[in-house]
PDB file of C-alpha atoms in Angstrom:
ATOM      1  CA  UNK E   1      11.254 -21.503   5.731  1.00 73.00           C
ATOM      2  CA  UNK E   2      10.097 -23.770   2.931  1.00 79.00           C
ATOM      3  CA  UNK E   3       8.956 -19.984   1.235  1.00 83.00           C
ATOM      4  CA  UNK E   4      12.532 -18.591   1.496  1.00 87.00           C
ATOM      5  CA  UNK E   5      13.955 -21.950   0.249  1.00 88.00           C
ATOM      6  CA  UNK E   6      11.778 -22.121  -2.780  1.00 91.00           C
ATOM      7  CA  UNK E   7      13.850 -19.056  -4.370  1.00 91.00           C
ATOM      8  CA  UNK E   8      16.745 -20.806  -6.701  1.00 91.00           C
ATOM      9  CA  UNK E   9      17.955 -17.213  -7.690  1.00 90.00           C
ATOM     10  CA  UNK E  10      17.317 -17.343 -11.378  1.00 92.00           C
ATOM     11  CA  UNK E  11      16.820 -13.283 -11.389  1.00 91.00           C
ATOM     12  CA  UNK E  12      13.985 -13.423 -13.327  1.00 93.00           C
ATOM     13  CA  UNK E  13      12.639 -11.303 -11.151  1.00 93.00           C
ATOM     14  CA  UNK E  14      14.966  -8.484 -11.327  1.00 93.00           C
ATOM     15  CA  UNK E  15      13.225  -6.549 -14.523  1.00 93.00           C
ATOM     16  CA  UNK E  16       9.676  -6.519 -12.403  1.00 92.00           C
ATOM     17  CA  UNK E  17      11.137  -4.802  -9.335  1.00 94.00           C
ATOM     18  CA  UNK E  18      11.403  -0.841  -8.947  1.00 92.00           C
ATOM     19  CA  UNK E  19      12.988  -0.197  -6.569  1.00 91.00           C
ATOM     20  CA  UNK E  20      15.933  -2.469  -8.346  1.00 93.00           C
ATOM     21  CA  UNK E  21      16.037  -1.238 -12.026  1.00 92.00           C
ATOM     22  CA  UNK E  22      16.304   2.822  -9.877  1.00 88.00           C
ATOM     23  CA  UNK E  23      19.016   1.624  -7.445  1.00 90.00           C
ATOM     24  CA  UNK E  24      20.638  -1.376  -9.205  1.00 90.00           C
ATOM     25  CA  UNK E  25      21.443  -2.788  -5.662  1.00 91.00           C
ATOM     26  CA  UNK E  26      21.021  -6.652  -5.732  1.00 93.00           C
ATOM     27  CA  UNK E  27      20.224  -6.252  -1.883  1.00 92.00           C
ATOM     28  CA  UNK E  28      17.515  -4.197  -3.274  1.00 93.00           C
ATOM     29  CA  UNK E  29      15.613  -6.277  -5.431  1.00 94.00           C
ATOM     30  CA  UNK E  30      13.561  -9.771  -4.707  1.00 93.00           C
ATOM     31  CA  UNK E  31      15.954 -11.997  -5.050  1.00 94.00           C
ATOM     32  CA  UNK E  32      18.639 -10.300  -2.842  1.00 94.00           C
ATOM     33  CA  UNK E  33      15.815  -9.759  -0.165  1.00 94.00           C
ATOM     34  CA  UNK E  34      15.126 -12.997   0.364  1.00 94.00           C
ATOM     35  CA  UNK E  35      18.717 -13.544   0.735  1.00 94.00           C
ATOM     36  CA  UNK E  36      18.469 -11.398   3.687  1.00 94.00           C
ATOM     37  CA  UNK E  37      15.677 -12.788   5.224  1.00 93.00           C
ATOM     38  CA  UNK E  38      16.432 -16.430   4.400  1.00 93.00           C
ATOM     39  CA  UNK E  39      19.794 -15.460   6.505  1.00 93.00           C
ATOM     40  CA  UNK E  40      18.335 -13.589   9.467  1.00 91.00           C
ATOM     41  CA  UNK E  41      15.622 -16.794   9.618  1.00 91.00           C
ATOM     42  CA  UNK E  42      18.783 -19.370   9.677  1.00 92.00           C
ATOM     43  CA  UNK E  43      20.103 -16.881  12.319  1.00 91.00           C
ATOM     44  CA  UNK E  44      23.404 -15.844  10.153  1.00 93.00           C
ATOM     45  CA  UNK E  45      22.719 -12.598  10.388  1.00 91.00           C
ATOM     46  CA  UNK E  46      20.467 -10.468  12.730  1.00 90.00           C
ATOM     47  CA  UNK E  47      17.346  -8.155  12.026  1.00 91.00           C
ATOM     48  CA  UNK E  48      19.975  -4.741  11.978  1.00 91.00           C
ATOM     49  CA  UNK E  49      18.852  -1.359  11.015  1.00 91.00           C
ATOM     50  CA  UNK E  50      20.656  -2.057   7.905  1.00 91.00           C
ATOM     51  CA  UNK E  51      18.317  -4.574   6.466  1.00 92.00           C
ATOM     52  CA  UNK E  52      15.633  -2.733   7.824  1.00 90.00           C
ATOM     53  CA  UNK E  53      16.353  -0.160   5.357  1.00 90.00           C
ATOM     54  CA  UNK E  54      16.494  -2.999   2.450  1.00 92.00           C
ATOM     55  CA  UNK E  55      13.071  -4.103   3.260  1.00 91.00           C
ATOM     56  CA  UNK E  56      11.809  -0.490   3.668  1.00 88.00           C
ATOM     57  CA  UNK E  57      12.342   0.314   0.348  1.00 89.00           C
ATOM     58  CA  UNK E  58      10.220  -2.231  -1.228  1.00 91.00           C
ATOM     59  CA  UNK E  59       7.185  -1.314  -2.681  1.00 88.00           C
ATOM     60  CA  UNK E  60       5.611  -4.203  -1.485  1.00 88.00           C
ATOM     61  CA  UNK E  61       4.184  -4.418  -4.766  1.00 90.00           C
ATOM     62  CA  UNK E  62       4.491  -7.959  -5.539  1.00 91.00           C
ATOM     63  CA  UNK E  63       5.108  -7.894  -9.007  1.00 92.00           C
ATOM     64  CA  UNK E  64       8.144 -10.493  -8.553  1.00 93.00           C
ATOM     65  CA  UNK E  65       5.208 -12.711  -7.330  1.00 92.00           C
ATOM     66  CA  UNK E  66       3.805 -12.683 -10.766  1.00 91.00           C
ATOM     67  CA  UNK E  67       7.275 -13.180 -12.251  1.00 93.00           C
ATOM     68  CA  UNK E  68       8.604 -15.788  -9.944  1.00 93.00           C
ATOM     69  CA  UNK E  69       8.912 -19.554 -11.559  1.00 93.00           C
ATOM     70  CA  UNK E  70       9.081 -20.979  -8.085  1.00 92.00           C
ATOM     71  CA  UNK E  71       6.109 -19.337  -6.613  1.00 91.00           C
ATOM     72  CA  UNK E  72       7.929 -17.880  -3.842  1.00 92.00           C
ATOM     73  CA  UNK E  73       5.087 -15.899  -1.448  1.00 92.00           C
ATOM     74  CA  UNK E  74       7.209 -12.700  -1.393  1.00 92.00           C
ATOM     75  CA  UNK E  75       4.291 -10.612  -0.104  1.00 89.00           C
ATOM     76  CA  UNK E  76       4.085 -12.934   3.040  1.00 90.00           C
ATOM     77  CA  UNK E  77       7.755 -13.168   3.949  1.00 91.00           C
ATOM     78  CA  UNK E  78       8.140  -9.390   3.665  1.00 91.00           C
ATOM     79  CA  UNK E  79       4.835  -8.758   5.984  1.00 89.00           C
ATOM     80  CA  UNK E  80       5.937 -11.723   8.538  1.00 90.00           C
ATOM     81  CA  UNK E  81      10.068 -10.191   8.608  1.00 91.00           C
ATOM     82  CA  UNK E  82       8.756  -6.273   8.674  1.00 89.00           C
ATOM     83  CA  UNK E  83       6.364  -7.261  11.699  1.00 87.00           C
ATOM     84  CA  UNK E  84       9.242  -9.283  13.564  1.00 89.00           C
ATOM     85  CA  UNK E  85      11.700  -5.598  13.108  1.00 89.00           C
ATOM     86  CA  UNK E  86       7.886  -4.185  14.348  1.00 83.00           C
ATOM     87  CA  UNK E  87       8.205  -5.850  17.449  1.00 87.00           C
ATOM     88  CA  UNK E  88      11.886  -5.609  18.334  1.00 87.00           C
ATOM     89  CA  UNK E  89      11.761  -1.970  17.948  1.00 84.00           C
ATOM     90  CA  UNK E  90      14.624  -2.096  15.059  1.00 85.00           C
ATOM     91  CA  UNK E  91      14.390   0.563  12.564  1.00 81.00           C
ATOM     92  CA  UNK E  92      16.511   1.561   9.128  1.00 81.00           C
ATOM     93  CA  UNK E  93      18.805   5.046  10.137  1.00 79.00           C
ATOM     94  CA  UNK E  94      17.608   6.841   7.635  1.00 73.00           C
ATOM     95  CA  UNK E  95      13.707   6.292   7.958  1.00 70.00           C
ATOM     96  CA  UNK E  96      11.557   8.942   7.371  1.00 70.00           C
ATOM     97  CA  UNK E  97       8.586   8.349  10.023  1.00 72.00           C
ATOM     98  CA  UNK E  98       7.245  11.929  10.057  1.00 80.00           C
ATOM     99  CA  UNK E  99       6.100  11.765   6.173  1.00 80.00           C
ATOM    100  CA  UNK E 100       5.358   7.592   7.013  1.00 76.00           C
ATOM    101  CA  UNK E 101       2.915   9.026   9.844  1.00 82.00           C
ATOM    102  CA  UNK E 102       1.391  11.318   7.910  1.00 86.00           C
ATOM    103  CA  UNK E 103       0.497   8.855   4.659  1.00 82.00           C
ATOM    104  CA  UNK E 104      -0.952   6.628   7.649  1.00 79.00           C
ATOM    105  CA  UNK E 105      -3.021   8.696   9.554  1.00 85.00           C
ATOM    106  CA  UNK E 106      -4.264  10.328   6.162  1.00 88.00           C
ATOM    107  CA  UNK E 107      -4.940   7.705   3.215  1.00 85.00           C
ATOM    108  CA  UNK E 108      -6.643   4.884   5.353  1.00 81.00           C
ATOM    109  CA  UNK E 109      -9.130   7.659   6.650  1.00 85.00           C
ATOM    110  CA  UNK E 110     -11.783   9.393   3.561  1.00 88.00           C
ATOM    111  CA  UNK E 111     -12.975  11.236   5.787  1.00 89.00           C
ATOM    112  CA  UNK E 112      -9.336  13.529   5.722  1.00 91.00           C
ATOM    113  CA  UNK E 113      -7.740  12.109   2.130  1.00 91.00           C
ATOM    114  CA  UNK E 114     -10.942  13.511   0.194  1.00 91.00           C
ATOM    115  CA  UNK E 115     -10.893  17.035   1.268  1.00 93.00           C
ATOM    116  CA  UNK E 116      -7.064  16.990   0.822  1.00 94.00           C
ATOM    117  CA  UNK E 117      -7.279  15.649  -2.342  1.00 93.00           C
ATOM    118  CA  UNK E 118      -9.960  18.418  -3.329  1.00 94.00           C
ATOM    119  CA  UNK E 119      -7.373  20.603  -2.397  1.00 95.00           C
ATOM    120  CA  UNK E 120      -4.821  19.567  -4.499  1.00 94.00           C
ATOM    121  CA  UNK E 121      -7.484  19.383  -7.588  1.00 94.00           C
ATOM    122  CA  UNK E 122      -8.351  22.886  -7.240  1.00 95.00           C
ATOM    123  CA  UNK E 123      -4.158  23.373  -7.032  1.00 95.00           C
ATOM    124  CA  UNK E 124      -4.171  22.432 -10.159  1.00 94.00           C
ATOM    125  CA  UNK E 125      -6.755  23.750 -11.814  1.00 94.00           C
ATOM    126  CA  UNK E 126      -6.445  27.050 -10.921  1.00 94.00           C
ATOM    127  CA  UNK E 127      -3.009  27.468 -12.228  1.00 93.00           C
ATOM    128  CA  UNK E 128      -1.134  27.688  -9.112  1.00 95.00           C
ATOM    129  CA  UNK E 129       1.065  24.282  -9.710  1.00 94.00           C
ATOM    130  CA  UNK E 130       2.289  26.332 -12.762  1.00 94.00           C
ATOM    131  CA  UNK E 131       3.244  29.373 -11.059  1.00 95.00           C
ATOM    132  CA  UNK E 132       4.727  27.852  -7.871  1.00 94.00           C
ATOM    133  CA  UNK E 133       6.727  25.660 -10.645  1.00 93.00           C
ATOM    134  CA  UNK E 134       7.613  28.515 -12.842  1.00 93.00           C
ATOM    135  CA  UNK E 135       8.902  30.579  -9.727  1.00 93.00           C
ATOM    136  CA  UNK E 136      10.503  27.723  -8.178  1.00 92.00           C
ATOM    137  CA  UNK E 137       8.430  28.604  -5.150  1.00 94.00           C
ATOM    138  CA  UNK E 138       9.528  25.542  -3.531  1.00 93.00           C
ATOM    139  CA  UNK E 139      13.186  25.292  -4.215  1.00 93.00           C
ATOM    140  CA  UNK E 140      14.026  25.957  -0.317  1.00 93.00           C
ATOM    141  CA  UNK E 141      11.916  22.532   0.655  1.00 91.00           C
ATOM    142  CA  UNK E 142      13.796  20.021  -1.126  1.00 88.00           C
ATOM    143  CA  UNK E 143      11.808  16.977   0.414  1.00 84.00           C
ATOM    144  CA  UNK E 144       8.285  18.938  -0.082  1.00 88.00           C
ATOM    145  CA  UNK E 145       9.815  20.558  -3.929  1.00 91.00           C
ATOM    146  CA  UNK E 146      10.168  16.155  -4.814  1.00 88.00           C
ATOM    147  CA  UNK E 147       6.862  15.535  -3.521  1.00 86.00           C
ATOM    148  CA  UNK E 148       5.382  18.043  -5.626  1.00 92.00           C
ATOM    149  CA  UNK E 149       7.285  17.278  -8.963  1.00 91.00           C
ATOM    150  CA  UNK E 150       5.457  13.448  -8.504  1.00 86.00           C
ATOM    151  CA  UNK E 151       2.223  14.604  -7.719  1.00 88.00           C
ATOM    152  CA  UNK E 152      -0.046  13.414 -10.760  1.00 88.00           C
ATOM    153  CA  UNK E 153      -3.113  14.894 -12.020  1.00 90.00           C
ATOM    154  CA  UNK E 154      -5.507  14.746  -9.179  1.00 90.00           C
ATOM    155  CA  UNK E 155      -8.839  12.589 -10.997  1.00 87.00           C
ATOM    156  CA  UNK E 156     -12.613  13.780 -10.628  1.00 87.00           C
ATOM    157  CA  UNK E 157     -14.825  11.978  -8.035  1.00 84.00           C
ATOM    158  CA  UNK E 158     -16.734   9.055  -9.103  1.00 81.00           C
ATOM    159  CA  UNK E 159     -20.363   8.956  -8.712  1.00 83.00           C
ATOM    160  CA  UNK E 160     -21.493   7.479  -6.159  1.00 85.00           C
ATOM    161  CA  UNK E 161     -22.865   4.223  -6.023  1.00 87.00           C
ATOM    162  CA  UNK E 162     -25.974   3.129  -4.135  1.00 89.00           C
ATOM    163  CA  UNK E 163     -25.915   1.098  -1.019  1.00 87.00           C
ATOM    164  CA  UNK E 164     -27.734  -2.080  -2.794  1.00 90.00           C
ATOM    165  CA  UNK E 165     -27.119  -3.532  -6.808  1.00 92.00           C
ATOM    166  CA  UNK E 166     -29.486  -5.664  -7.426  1.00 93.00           C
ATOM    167  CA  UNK E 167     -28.749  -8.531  -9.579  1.00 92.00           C
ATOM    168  CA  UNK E 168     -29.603  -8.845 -13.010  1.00 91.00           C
ATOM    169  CA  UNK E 169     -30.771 -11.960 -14.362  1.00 85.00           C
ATOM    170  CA  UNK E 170     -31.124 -15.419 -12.101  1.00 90.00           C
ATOM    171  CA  UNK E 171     -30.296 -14.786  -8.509  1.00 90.00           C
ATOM    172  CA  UNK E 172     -26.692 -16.614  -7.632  1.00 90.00           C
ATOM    173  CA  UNK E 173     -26.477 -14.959  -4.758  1.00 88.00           C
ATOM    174  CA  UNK E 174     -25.506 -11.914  -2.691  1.00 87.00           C
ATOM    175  CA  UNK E 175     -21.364 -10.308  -2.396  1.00 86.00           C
ATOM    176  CA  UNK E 176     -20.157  -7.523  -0.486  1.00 83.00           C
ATOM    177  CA  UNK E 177     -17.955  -5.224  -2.517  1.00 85.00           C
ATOM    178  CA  UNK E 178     -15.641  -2.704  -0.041  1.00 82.00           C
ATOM    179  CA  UNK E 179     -15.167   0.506  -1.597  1.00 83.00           C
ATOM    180  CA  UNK E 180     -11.656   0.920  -0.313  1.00 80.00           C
ATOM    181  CA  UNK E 181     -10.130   4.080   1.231  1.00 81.00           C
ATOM    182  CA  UNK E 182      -8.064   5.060  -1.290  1.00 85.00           C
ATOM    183  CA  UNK E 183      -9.597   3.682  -4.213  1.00 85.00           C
ATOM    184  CA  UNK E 184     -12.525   5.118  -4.223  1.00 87.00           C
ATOM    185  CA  UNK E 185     -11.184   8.861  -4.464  1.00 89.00           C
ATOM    186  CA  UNK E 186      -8.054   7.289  -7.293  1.00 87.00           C
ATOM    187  CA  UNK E 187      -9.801   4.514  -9.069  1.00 86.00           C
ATOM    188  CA  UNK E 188     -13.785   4.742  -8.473  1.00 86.00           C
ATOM    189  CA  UNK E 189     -14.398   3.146 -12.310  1.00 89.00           C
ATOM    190  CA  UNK E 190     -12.927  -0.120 -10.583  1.00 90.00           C
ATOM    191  CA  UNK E 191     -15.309  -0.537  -7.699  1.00 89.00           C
ATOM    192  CA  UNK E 192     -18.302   0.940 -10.330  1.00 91.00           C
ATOM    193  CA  UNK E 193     -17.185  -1.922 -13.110  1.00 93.00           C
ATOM    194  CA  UNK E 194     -16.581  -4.539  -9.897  1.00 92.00           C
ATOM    195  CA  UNK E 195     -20.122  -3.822  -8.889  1.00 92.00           C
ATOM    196  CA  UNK E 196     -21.782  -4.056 -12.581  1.00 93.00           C
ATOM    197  CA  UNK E 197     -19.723  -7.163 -13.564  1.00 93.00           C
ATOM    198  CA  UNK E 198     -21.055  -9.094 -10.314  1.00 92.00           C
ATOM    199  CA  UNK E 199     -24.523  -7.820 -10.942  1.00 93.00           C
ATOM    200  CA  UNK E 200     -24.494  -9.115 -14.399  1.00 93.00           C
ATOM    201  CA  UNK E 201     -22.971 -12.568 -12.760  1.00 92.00           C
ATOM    202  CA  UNK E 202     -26.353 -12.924 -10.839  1.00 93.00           C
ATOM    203  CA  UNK E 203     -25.333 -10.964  -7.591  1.00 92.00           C
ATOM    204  CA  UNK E 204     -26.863  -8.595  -5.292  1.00 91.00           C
ATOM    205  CA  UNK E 205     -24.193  -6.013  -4.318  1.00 90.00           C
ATOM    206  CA  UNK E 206     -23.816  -4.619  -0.972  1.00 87.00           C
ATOM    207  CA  UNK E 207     -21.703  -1.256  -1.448  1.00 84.00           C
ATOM    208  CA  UNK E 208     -19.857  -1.994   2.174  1.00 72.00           C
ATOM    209  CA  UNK E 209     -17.792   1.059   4.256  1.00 65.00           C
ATOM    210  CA  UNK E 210     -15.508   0.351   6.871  1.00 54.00           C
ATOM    211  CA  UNK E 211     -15.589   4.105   7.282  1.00 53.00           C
ATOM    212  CA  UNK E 212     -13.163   5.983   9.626  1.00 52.00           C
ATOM    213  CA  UNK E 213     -10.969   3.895  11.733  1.00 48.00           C
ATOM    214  CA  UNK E 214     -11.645   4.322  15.188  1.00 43.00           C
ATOM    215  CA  UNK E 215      -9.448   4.375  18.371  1.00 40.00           C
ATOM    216  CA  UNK E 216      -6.545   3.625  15.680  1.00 42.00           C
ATOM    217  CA  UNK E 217      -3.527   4.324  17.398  1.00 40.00           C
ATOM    218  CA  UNK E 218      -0.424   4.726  14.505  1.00 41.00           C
ATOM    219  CA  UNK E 219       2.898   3.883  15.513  1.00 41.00           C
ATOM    220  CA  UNK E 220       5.797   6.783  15.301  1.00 36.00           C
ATOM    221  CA  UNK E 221       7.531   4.427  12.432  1.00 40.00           C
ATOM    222  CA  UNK E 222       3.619   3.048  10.979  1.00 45.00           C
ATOM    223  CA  UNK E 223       3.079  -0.565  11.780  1.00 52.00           C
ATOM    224  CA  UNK E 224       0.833  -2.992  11.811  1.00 55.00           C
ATOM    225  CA  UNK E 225      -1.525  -2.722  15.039  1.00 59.00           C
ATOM    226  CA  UNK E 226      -3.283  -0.181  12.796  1.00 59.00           C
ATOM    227  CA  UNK E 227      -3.548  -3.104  10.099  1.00 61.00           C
ATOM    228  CA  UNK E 228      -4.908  -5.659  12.390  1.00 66.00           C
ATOM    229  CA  UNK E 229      -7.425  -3.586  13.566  1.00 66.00           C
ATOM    230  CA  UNK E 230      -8.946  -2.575  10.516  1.00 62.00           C
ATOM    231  CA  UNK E 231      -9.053  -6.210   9.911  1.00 64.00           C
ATOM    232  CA  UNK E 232     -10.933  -6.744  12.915  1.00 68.00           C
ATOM    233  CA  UNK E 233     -13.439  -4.275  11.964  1.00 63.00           C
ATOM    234  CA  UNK E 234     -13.874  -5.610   8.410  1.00 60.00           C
ATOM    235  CA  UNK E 235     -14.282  -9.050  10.136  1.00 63.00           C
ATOM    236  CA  UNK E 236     -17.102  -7.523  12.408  1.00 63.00           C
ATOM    237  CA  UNK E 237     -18.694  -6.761   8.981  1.00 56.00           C
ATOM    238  CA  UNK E 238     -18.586 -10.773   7.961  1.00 54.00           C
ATOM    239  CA  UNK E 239     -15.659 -10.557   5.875  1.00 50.00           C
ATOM    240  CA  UNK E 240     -13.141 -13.031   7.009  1.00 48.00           C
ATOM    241  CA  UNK E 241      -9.668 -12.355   7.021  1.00 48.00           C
ATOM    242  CA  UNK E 242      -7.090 -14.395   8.194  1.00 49.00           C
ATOM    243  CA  UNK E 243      -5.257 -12.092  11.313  1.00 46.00           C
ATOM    244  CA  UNK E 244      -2.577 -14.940  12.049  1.00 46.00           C
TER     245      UNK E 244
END
C-alpha cells in the first residue's frame, strides 16, 4: 500500500506514457492506473474485466518510473495487481489471447524467434514487403495488414560471442552476462559492448544461455507460471532472483 500511496498525482508522468499521449484516457496512463489499483487494494472497487483491460494496455515499460518525483514502484504494483486478475481467472473483454499466445510461446524461445525472424529478413530483402504493400495483398486481414505496416527492418545477426571473455587487466573477478532471448537476435551490439565493458573492468565473462524453456506450459491469456519458471531455471544457473 505504502507504493500506491506514494503517488500525489502531479501528472508528471503523463508525457512519458504511450499508451496515454495515443488514447488520451487518464484511466490509461500511470497516474490513473494507480488510481485503479490503489481502489481495488482499499476494496472500493473490484478486479472487473474492465480494469483488466486498463492494465492490459500498459506497456509495462516503466518510463513513468524514471519520471515519477515520488518514486512510486509502478513496475511492481502492475506485476503484483496483473498476477492477482492471473489467479482469479478475470480477464479484459476484448483481449486478444490468440496473438498474446503466440508472442509467448515464440519470443522467449531462440530456438523458434530466429528462424522466424530469418524469415521475415529475407521478406524484406527480396522485395516481397513492397509488392504485397503495393498490391494491398493484405487488405482482407485487417489485424495481420496492422501487424505488417509496424514491422521494422528486421537487423543482421550479431556475431557470436565466445563462451569465456577473459579479463583484461587486474583480475576483479568473474560475472555472468545472459544473452537474453530476444536481445540477442534485436540488439546483439548490447550484450557484445556489455561483455567488452566488463572485461575492460577486470572481469572474466561467462556468455550464459538459459536456452529453450522446458516443460513451459503458457496460459490461454499468457501469465506468469511461464515467468516463474524461467526464473527458476536462471536461479539453477546461480543467478538469484527474487520469485516472491
Amino acid at each position: 500500500m505504502d507504493g500506491l500511496r506514494a503517488c500525489v498525482h502531479c501528472g508528471i508522468c503523463l508525457p512519458q506514457c504511450p499508451t496515454y499521449r495515443v488514447l488520451g484516457e487518464e484511466m490509461d496512463s500511470p497516474r490513473g492506473r494507480v488510481y485503479l489499483m490503489r481502489a481495488a487494494a482499499e476494496d472500493r472497487i473490484g478486479l472487473t474485466p474492465t480494469m483488466a483491460r486498463h492494465l492490459d494496455l500498459c506497456l509495462g515499460c516503466r518510463a513513468c518510473e524514471t519520471a515519477c518525483p515520488s518514486g512510486v514502484p509502478f513496475g511492481q504494483l502492475l506485476e503484483a495487481t496483473r498476477a492477482q486478475f492471473e489467479r482469479r481467472g478475470v480477464t479484459a473483454p476484448t483481449r486478444d489471447s490468440a496473438t498474446l499466445r503466440f508472442i509467448l510461446e515464440t519470443f522467449p524461445h531462440p530456438g523458434r524467434l530466429g528462424p522466424m525472424l530469418h524469415a521475415l529478413r529475407m521478406y524484406q530483402w527480396t522485395g516481397v514487403q513492397a509488392v504485397v504493400r503495393g498490391l494491398g495483398l493484405l487488405s482482407p486481414f485487417k489485424k495481420l495488414q496492422t501487424m505488417e505496416a509496424l514491422l521494422p527492418t528486421v537487423p543482421l545477426p550479431g556475431a557470436a560471442l565466445p563462451e569465456l571473455i577473459p579479463a583484461r587487466g587486474p583480475r576483479r573477478g568473474r560475472a555472468g552476462l545472459l544473452l537474453g532471448c530476444a536481445q540477442r537476435f534485436f540488439y546483439p551490439d548490447v550484450n557484445a559492448d556489455t561483455a567488452r565493458l566488463l572485461s575492460a573492468a577486470g572481469y572474466d565473462v561467462v556468455l550464459s544461455d538459459v536456452g529453450e524453456p522446458q516443460d513451459i506450459s503458457i496460459p490461454a491469456g499468457g501469465g506468469f507460471r511461464p515467468i516463474r519458471d524461467l526464473a527458476l531455471q536462471l536461479n539453477d544457473l546461480g543467478v538469484s532472483i527474487p520469485l516472491g
